[in-house]
mmCIF file of C-alpha atoms in Angstrom:
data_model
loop_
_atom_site.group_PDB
_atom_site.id
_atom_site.type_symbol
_atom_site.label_atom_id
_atom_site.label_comp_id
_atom_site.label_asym_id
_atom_site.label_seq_id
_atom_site.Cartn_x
_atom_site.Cartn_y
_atom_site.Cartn_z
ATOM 1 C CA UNK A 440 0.000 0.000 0.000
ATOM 2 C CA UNK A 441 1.182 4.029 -0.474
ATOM 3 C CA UNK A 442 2.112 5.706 2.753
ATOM 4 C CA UNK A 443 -1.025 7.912 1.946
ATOM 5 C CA UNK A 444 -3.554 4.844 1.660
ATOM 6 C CA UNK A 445 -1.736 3.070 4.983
ATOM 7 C CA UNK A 446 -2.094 6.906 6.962
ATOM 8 C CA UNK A 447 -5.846 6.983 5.987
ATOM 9 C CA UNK A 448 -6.500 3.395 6.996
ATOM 10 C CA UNK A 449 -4.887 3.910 9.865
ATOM 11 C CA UNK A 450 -6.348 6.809 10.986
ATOM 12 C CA UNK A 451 -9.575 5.826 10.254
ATOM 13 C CA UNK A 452 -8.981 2.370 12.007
ATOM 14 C CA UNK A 453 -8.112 4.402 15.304
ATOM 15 C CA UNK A 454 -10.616 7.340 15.337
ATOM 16 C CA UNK A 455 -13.312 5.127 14.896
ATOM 17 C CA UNK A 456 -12.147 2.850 17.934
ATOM 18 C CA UNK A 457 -11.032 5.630 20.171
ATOM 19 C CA UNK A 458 -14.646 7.410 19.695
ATOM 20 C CA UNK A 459 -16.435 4.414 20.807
ATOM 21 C CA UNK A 460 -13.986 3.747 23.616
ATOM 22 C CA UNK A 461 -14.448 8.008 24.295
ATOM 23 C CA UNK A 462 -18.373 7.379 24.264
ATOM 24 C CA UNK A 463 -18.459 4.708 26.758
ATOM 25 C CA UNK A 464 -17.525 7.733 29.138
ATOM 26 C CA UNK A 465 -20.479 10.424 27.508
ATOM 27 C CA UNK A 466 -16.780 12.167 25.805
ATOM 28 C CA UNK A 467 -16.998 13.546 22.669
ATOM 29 C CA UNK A 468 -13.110 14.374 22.566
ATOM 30 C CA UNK A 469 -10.466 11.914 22.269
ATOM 31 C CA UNK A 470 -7.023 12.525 23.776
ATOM 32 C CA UNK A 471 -4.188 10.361 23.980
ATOM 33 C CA UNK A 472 -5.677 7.831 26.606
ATOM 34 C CA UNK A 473 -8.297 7.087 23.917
ATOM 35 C CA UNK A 474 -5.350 6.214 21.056
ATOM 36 C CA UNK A 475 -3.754 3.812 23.334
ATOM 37 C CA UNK A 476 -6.860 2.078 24.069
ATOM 38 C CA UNK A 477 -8.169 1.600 19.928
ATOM 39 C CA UNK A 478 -4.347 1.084 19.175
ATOM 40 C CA UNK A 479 -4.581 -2.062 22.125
ATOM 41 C CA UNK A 480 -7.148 -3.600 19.621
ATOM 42 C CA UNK A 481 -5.727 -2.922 16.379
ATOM 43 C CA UNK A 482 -4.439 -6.154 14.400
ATOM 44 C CA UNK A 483 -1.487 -3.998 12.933
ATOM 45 C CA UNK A 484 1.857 -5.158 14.153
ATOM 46 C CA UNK A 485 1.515 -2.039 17.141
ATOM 47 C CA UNK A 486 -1.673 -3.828 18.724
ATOM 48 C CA UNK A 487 -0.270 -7.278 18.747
ATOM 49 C CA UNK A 488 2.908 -6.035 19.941
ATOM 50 C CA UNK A 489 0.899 -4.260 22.698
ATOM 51 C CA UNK A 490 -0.950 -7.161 23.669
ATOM 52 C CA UNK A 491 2.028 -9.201 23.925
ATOM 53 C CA UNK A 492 3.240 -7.471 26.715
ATOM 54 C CA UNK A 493 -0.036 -7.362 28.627
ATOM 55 C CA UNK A 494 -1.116 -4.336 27.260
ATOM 56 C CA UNK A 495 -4.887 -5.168 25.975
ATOM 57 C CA UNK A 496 -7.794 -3.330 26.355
ATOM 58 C CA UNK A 497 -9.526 -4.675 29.592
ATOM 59 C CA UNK A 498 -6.674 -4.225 31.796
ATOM 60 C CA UNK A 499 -5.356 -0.742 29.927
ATOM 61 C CA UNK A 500 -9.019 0.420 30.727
ATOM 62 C CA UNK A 501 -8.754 -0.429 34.018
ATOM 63 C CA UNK A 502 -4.831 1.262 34.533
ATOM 64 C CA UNK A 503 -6.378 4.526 32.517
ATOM 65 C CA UNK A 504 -9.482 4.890 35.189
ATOM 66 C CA UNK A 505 -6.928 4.302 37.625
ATOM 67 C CA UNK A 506 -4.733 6.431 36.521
ATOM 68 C CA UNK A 507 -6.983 9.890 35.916
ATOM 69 C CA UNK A 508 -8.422 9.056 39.848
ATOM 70 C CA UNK A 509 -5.360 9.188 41.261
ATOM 71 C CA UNK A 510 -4.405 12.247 39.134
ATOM 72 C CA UNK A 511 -7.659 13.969 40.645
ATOM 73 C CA UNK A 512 -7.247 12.873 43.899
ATOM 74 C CA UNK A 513 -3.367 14.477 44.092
ATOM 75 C CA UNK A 514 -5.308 17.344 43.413
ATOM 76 C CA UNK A 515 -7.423 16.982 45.910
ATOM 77 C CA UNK A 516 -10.694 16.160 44.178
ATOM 78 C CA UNK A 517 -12.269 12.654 44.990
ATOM 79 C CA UNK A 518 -15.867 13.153 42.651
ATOM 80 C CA UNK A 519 -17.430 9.539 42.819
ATOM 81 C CA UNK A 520 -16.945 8.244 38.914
ATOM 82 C CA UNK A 521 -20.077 6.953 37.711
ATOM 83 C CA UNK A 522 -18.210 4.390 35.305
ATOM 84 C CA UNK A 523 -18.161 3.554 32.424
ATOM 85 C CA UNK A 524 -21.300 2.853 29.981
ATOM 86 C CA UNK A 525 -21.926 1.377 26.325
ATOM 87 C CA UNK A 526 -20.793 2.283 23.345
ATOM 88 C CA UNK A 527 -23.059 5.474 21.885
ATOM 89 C CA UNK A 528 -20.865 6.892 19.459
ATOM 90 C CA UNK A 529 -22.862 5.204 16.503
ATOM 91 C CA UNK A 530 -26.227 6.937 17.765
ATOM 92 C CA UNK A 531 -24.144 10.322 18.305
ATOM 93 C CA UNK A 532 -21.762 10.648 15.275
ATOM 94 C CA UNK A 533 -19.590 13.623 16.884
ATOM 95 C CA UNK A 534 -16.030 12.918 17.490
ATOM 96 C CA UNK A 535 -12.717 15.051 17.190
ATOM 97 C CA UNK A 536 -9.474 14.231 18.255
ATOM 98 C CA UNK A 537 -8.020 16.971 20.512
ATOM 99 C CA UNK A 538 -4.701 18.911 20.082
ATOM 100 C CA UNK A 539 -2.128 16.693 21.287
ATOM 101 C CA UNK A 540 -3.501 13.739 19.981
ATOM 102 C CA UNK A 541 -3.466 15.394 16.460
ATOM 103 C CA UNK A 542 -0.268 16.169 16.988
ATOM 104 C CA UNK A 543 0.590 12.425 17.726
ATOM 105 C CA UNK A 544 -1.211 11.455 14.418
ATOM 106 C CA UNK A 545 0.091 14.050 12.540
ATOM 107 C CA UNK A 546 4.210 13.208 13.660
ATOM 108 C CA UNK A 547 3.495 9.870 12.808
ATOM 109 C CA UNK A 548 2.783 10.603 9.087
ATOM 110 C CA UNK A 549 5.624 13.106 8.578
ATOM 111 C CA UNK A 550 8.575 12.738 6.836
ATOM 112 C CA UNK A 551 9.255 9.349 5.932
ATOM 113 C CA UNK A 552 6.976 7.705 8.743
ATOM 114 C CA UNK A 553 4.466 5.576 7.330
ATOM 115 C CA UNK A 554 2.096 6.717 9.366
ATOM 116 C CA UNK A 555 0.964 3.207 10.440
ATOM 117 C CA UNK A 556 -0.128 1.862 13.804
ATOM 118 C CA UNK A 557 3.565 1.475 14.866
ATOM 119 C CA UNK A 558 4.579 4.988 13.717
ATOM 120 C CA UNK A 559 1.624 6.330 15.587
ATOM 121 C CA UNK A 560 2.698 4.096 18.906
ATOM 122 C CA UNK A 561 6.597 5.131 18.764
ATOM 123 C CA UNK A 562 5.184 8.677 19.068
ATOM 124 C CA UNK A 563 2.202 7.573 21.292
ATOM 125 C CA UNK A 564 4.912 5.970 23.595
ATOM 126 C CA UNK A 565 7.327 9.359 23.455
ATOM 127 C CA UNK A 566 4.411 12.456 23.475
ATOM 128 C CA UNK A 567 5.927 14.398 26.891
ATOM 129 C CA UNK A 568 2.873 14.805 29.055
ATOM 130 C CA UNK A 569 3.967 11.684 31.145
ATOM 131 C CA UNK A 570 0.423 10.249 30.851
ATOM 132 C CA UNK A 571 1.198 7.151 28.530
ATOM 133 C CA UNK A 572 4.615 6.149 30.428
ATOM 134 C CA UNK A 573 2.655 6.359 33.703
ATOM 135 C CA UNK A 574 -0.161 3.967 32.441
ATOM 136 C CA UNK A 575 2.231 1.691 30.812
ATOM 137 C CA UNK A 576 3.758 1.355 34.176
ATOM 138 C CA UNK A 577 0.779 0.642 36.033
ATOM 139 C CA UNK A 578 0.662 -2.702 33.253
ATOM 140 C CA UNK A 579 4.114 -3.659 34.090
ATOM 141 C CA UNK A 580 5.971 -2.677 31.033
ATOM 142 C CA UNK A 581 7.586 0.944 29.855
ATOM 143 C CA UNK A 582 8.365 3.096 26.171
ATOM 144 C CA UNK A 583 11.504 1.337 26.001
ATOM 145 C CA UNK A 584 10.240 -2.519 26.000
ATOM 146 C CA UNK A 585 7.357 -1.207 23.554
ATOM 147 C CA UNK A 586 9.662 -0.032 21.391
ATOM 148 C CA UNK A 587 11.780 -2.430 21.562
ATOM 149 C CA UNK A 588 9.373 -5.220 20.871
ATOM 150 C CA UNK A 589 8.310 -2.910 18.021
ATOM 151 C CA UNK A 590 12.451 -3.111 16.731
ATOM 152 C CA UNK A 591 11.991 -6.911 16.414
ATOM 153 C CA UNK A 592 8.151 -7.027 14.994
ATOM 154 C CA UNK A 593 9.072 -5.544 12.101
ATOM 155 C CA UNK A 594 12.089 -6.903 11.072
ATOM 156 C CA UNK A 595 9.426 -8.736 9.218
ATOM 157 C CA UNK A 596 6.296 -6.556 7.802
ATOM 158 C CA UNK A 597 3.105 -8.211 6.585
ATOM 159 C CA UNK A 598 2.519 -8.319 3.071
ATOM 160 C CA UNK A 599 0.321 -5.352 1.783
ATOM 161 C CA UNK A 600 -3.461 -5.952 1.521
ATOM 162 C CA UNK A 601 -5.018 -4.920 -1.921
ATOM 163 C CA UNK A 602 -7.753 -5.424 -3.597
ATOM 164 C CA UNK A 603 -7.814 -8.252 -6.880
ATOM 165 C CA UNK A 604 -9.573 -8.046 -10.262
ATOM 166 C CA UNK A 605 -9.641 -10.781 -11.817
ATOM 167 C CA UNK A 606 -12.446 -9.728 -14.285
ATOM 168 C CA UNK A 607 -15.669 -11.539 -12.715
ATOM 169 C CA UNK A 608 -14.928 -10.745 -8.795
ATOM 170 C CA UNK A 609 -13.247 -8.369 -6.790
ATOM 171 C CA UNK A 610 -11.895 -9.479 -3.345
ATOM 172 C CA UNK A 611 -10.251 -8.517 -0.778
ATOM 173 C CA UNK A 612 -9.239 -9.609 3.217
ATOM 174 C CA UNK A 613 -8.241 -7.944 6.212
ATOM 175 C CA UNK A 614 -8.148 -9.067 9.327
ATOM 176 C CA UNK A 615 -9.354 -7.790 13.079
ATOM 177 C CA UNK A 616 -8.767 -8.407 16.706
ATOM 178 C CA UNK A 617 -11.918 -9.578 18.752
ATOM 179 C CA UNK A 618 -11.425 -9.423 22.431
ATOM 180 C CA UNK A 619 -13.572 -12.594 23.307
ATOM 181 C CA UNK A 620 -12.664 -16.415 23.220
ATOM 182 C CA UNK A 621 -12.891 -18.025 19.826
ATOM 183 C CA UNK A 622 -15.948 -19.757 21.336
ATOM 184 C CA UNK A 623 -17.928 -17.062 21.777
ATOM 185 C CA UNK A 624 -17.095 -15.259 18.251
ATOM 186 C CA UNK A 625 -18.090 -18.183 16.767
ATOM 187 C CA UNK A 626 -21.285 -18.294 18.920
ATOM 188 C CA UNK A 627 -22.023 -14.501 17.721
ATOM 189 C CA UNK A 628 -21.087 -16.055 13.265
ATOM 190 C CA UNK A 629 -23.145 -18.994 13.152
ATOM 191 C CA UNK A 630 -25.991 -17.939 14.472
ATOM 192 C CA UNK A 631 -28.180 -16.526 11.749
ATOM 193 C CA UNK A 632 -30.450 -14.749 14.253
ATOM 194 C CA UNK A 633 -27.594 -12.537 14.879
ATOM 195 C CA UNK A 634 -26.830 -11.267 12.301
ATOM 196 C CA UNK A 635 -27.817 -7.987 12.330
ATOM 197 C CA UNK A 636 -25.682 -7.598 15.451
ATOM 198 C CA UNK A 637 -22.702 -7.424 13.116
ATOM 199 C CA UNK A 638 -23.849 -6.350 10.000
ATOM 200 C CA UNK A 639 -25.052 -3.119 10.245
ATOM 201 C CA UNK A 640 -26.271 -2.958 6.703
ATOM 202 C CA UNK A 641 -29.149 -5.573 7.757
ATOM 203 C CA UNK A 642 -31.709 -4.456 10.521
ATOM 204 C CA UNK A 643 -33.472 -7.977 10.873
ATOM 205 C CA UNK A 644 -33.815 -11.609 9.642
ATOM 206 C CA UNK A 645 -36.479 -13.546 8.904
ATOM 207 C CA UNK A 646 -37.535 -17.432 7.479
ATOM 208 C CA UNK A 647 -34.833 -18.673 9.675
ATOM 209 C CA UNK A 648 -33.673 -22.314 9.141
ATOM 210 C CA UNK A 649 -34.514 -25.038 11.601
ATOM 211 C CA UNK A 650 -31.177 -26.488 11.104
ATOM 212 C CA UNK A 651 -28.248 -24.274 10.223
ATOM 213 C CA UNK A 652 -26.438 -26.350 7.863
ATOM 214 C CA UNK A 653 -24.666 -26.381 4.614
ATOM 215 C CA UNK A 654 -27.126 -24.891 1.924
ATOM 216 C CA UNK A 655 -29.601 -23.451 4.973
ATOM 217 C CA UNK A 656 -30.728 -19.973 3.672
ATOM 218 C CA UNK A 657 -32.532 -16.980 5.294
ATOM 219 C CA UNK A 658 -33.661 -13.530 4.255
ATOM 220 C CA UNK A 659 -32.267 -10.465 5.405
ATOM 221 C CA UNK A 660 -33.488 -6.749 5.853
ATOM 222 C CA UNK A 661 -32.235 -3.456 4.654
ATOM 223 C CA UNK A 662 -31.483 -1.326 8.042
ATOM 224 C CA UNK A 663 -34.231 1.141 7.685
ATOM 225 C CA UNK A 664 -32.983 3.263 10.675
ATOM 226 C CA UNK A 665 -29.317 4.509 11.418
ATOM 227 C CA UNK A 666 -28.654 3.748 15.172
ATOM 228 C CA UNK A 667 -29.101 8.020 15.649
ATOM 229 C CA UNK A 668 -32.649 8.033 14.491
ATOM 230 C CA UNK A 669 -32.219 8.813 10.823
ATOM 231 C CA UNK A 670 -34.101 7.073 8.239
ATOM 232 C CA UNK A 671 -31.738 4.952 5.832
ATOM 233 C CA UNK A 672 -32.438 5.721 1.766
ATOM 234 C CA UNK A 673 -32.801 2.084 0.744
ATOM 235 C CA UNK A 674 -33.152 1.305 -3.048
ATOM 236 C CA UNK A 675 -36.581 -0.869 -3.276
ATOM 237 C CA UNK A 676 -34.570 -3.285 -4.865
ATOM 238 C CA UNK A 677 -32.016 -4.189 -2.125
ATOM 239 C CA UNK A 678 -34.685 -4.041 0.516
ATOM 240 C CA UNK A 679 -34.640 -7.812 0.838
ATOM 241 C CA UNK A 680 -31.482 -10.582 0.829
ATOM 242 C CA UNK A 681 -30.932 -13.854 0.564
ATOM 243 C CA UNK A 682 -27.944 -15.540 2.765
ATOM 244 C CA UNK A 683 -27.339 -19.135 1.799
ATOM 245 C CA UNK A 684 -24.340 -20.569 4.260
ATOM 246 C CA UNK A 685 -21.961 -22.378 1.917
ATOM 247 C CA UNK A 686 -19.152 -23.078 4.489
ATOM 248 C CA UNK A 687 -18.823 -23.867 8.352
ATOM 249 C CA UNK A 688 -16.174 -25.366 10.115
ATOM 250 C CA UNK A 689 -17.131 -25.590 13.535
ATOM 251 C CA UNK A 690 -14.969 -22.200 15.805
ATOM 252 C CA UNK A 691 -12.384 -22.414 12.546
ATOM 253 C CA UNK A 692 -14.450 -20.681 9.214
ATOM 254 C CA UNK A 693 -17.332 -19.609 8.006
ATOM 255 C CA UNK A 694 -18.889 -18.350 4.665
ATOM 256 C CA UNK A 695 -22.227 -16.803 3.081
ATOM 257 C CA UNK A 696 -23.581 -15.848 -0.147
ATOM 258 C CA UNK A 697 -25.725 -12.879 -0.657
ATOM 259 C CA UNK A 698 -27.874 -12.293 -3.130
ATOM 260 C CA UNK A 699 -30.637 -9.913 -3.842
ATOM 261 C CA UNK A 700 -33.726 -11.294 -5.346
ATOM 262 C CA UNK A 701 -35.795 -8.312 -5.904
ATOM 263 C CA UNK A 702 -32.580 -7.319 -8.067
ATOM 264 C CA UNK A 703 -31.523 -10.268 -10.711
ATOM 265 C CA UNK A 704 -28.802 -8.498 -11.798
ATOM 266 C CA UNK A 705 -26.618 -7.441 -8.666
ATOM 267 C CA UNK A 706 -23.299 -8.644 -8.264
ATOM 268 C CA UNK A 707 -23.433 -11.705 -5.218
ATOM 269 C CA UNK A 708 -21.520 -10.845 -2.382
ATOM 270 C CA UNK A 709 -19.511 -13.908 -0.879
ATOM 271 C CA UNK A 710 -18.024 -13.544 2.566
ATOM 272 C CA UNK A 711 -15.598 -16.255 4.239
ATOM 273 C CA UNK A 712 -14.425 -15.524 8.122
ATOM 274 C CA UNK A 713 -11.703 -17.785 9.913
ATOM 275 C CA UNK A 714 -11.221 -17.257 13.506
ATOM 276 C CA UNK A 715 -7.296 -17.751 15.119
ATOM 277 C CA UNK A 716 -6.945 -18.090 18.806
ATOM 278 C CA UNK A 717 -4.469 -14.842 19.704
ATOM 279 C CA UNK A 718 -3.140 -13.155 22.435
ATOM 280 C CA UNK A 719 -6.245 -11.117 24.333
ATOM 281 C CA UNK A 720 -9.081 -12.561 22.405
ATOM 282 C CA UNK A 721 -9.149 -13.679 19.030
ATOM 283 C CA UNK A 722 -8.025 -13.185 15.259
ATOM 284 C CA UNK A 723 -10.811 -12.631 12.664
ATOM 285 C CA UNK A 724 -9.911 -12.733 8.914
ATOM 286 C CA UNK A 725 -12.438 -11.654 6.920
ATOM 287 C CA UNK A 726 -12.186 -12.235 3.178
ATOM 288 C CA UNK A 727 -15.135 -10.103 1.068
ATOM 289 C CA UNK A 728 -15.743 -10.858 -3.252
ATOM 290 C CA UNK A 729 -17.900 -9.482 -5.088
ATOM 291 C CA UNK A 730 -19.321 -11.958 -8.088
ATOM 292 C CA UNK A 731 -20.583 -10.625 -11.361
ATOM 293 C CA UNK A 732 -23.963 -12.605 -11.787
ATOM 294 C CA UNK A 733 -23.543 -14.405 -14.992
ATOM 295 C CA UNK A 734 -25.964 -12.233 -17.041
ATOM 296 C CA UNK A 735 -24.298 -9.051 -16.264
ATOM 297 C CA UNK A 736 -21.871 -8.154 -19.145
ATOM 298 C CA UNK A 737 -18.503 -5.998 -17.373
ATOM 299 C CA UNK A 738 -16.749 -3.057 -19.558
ATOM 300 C CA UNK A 739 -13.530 -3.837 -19.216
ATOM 301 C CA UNK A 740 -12.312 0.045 -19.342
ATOM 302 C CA UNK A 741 -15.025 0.663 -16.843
ATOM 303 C CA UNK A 742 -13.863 -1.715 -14.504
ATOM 304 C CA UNK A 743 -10.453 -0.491 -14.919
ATOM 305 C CA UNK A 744 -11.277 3.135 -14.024
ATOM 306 C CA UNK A 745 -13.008 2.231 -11.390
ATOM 307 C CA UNK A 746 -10.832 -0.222 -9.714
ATOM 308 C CA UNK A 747 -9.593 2.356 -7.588
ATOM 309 C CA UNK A 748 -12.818 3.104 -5.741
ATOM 310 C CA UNK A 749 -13.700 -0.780 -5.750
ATOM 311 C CA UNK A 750 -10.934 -0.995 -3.638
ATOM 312 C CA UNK A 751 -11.292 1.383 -1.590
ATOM 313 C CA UNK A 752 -15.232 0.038 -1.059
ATOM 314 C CA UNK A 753 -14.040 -3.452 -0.266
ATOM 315 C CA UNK A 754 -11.542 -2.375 2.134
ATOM 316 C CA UNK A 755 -14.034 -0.276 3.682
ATOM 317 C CA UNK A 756 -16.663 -2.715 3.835
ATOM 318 C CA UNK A 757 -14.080 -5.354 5.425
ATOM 319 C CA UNK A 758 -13.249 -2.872 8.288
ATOM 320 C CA UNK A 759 -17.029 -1.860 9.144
ATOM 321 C CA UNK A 760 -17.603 -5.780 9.232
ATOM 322 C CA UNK A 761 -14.376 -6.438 11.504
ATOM 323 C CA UNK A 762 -14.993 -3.331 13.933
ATOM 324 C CA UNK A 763 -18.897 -4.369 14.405
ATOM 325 C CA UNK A 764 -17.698 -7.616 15.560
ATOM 326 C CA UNK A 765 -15.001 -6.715 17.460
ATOM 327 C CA UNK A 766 -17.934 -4.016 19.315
ATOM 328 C CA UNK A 767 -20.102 -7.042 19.967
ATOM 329 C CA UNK A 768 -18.105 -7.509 22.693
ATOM 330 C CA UNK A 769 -16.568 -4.242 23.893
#
């Protein structure tokens, strides 16, 4: 990927986690607290070196509360906290990240910083308030060990994540942390009912199978309300879907086809998810196609001039799908 496709990826991977993590306390503002937490569940190399040294987000949550009581009670304040709720942000919508953790994202773009995950920890780890050495110390580790576990991570980068053409689909996979057992993922996947819990673009399910095996089917429901109230624009034609399950290895893989049959002609979407056992919770791949339906003709310039944004849609729609599972349980 270009540095400038890795820096918006990135920073659109860690604003949206550090507003929901910001919303659990009624905050519309994220500071640097807030970038530590979403970076603690990012699957970049900065989150899993995180998490290796005990840094996820149940016990950094825990060392930040800690830490901004005892900074109000050296000051003499002791206001009971009335703790932490659920995540709103998605009914809310406002978020901005305030001035020094701008300044973090911004460093970590400049020059010839990638502007990655680990870019935006090294300067995370070395902004000069005090705050993030003070919680890192409260979880038994320092700057120096981060960055030093950062040093050895990558000594060996992951291969770059595009999109592929290969003139009848367009696929792509990415990958998320979850920070819940394997077991319980895979509780929240293979149950159709559910659905809608991680798929925001459905809103409900209905003709559900009485077994849920190989070939079962369902129908699915455009979301007709946005979770702040706001009536969804839903072309007649995609109102209703049809999920077959084609794959299911029991707490291992899973895979649907969707198809629209109030629209003959739109492209099938085909979605595969394997689940990895990992440090804090687990790994979620999540590969995404979309299949030309064999009456559709392609324009082959078309396609080509529009590759760039069919990219950018799959990659887009493979982070929505990894973040709303990964909320399921935050």
């Amino acid at each position: 990927m270009s540095k400038l496709t890795v820096a918006t990826a990135t920073m659109y991977e860690l604003s949206l986690a550090g507003a929901e993590e910001a919303s659990r306390l009624g905050e519309q503002s994220g500071d640097i607290d807030h970038l530590l937490l979403a970076l603690t569940i990012s699957e970049q190399v900065a989150g899993q070196v995180l998490r290796a040294l005990g840094v996820d987000l149940e016990r950094t949550r825990a060392a930040v509360e800690q830490q901004h009581a005892d900074q109000l009670a050296s000051l003499g304040v002791r206001a009971a906290a009335s703790g932490p709720g659920r995540i709103t942000f998605h009914e809310r919508g406002e978020f901005d990240w305030n001035d020094r953790a701008l300044d973090v994202l911004r460093r970590a773009a400049k020059g010839g910083k990638r502007g990655d995950a680990a870019a935006v920890l090294r300067e995370l780890v070395q902004e000069g308030s005090g705050l993030i050495e003070a919680i890192l110390q409260r979880l038994g580790t320092t700057p120096q060990q981060v960055r030093e576990l950062l040093d050895q991570a990558e000594r060996y980068p992951a291969p770059p994540n595009r999109a592929a053409d290969n003139g009848r689909s367009i696929s792509g996979a990415g990958a998320a942390h979850v920070t819940a057992p394997v077991a319980e993922v895979w509780a929240l996947l293979s149950d159709p009912a559910r659905m809608p819990e991680w798929d925001l673009g459905f809103g409900r399910v209905d003709d559900l199978p009485d077994d849920v095996a190989l070939g079962a089917t369902w129908t699915a429901y455009a979301l007709e309300t946005a979770p702040n109230g706001k009536p969804q624009r839903i072309n007649s034609e995609r109102r209703r879907a049809r999920i077959e399950l084609v794959e299911s290895e029991p707490t291992t893989a899973i895979e649907w086809i969707t198809t629209w049959p109030d629209s003959p002609t739109s492209n099938k979407r085909r979605m595969r998810i394997e689940l990895e056992p990992a440090a804090g919770g687990t790994r979620v791949v999540i590969r995404a196609a979309w299949e030309r339906m064999s009456s559709r003709r392609g324009i082959p310039l078309l396609r080509w001039a529009m590759r760039p944004l069919y990219s950018f849609m799959i990659w887009l729609q493979i982070s929505q799908i990894g973040g709303s599972i990964g909320r399921v349980f935050r």
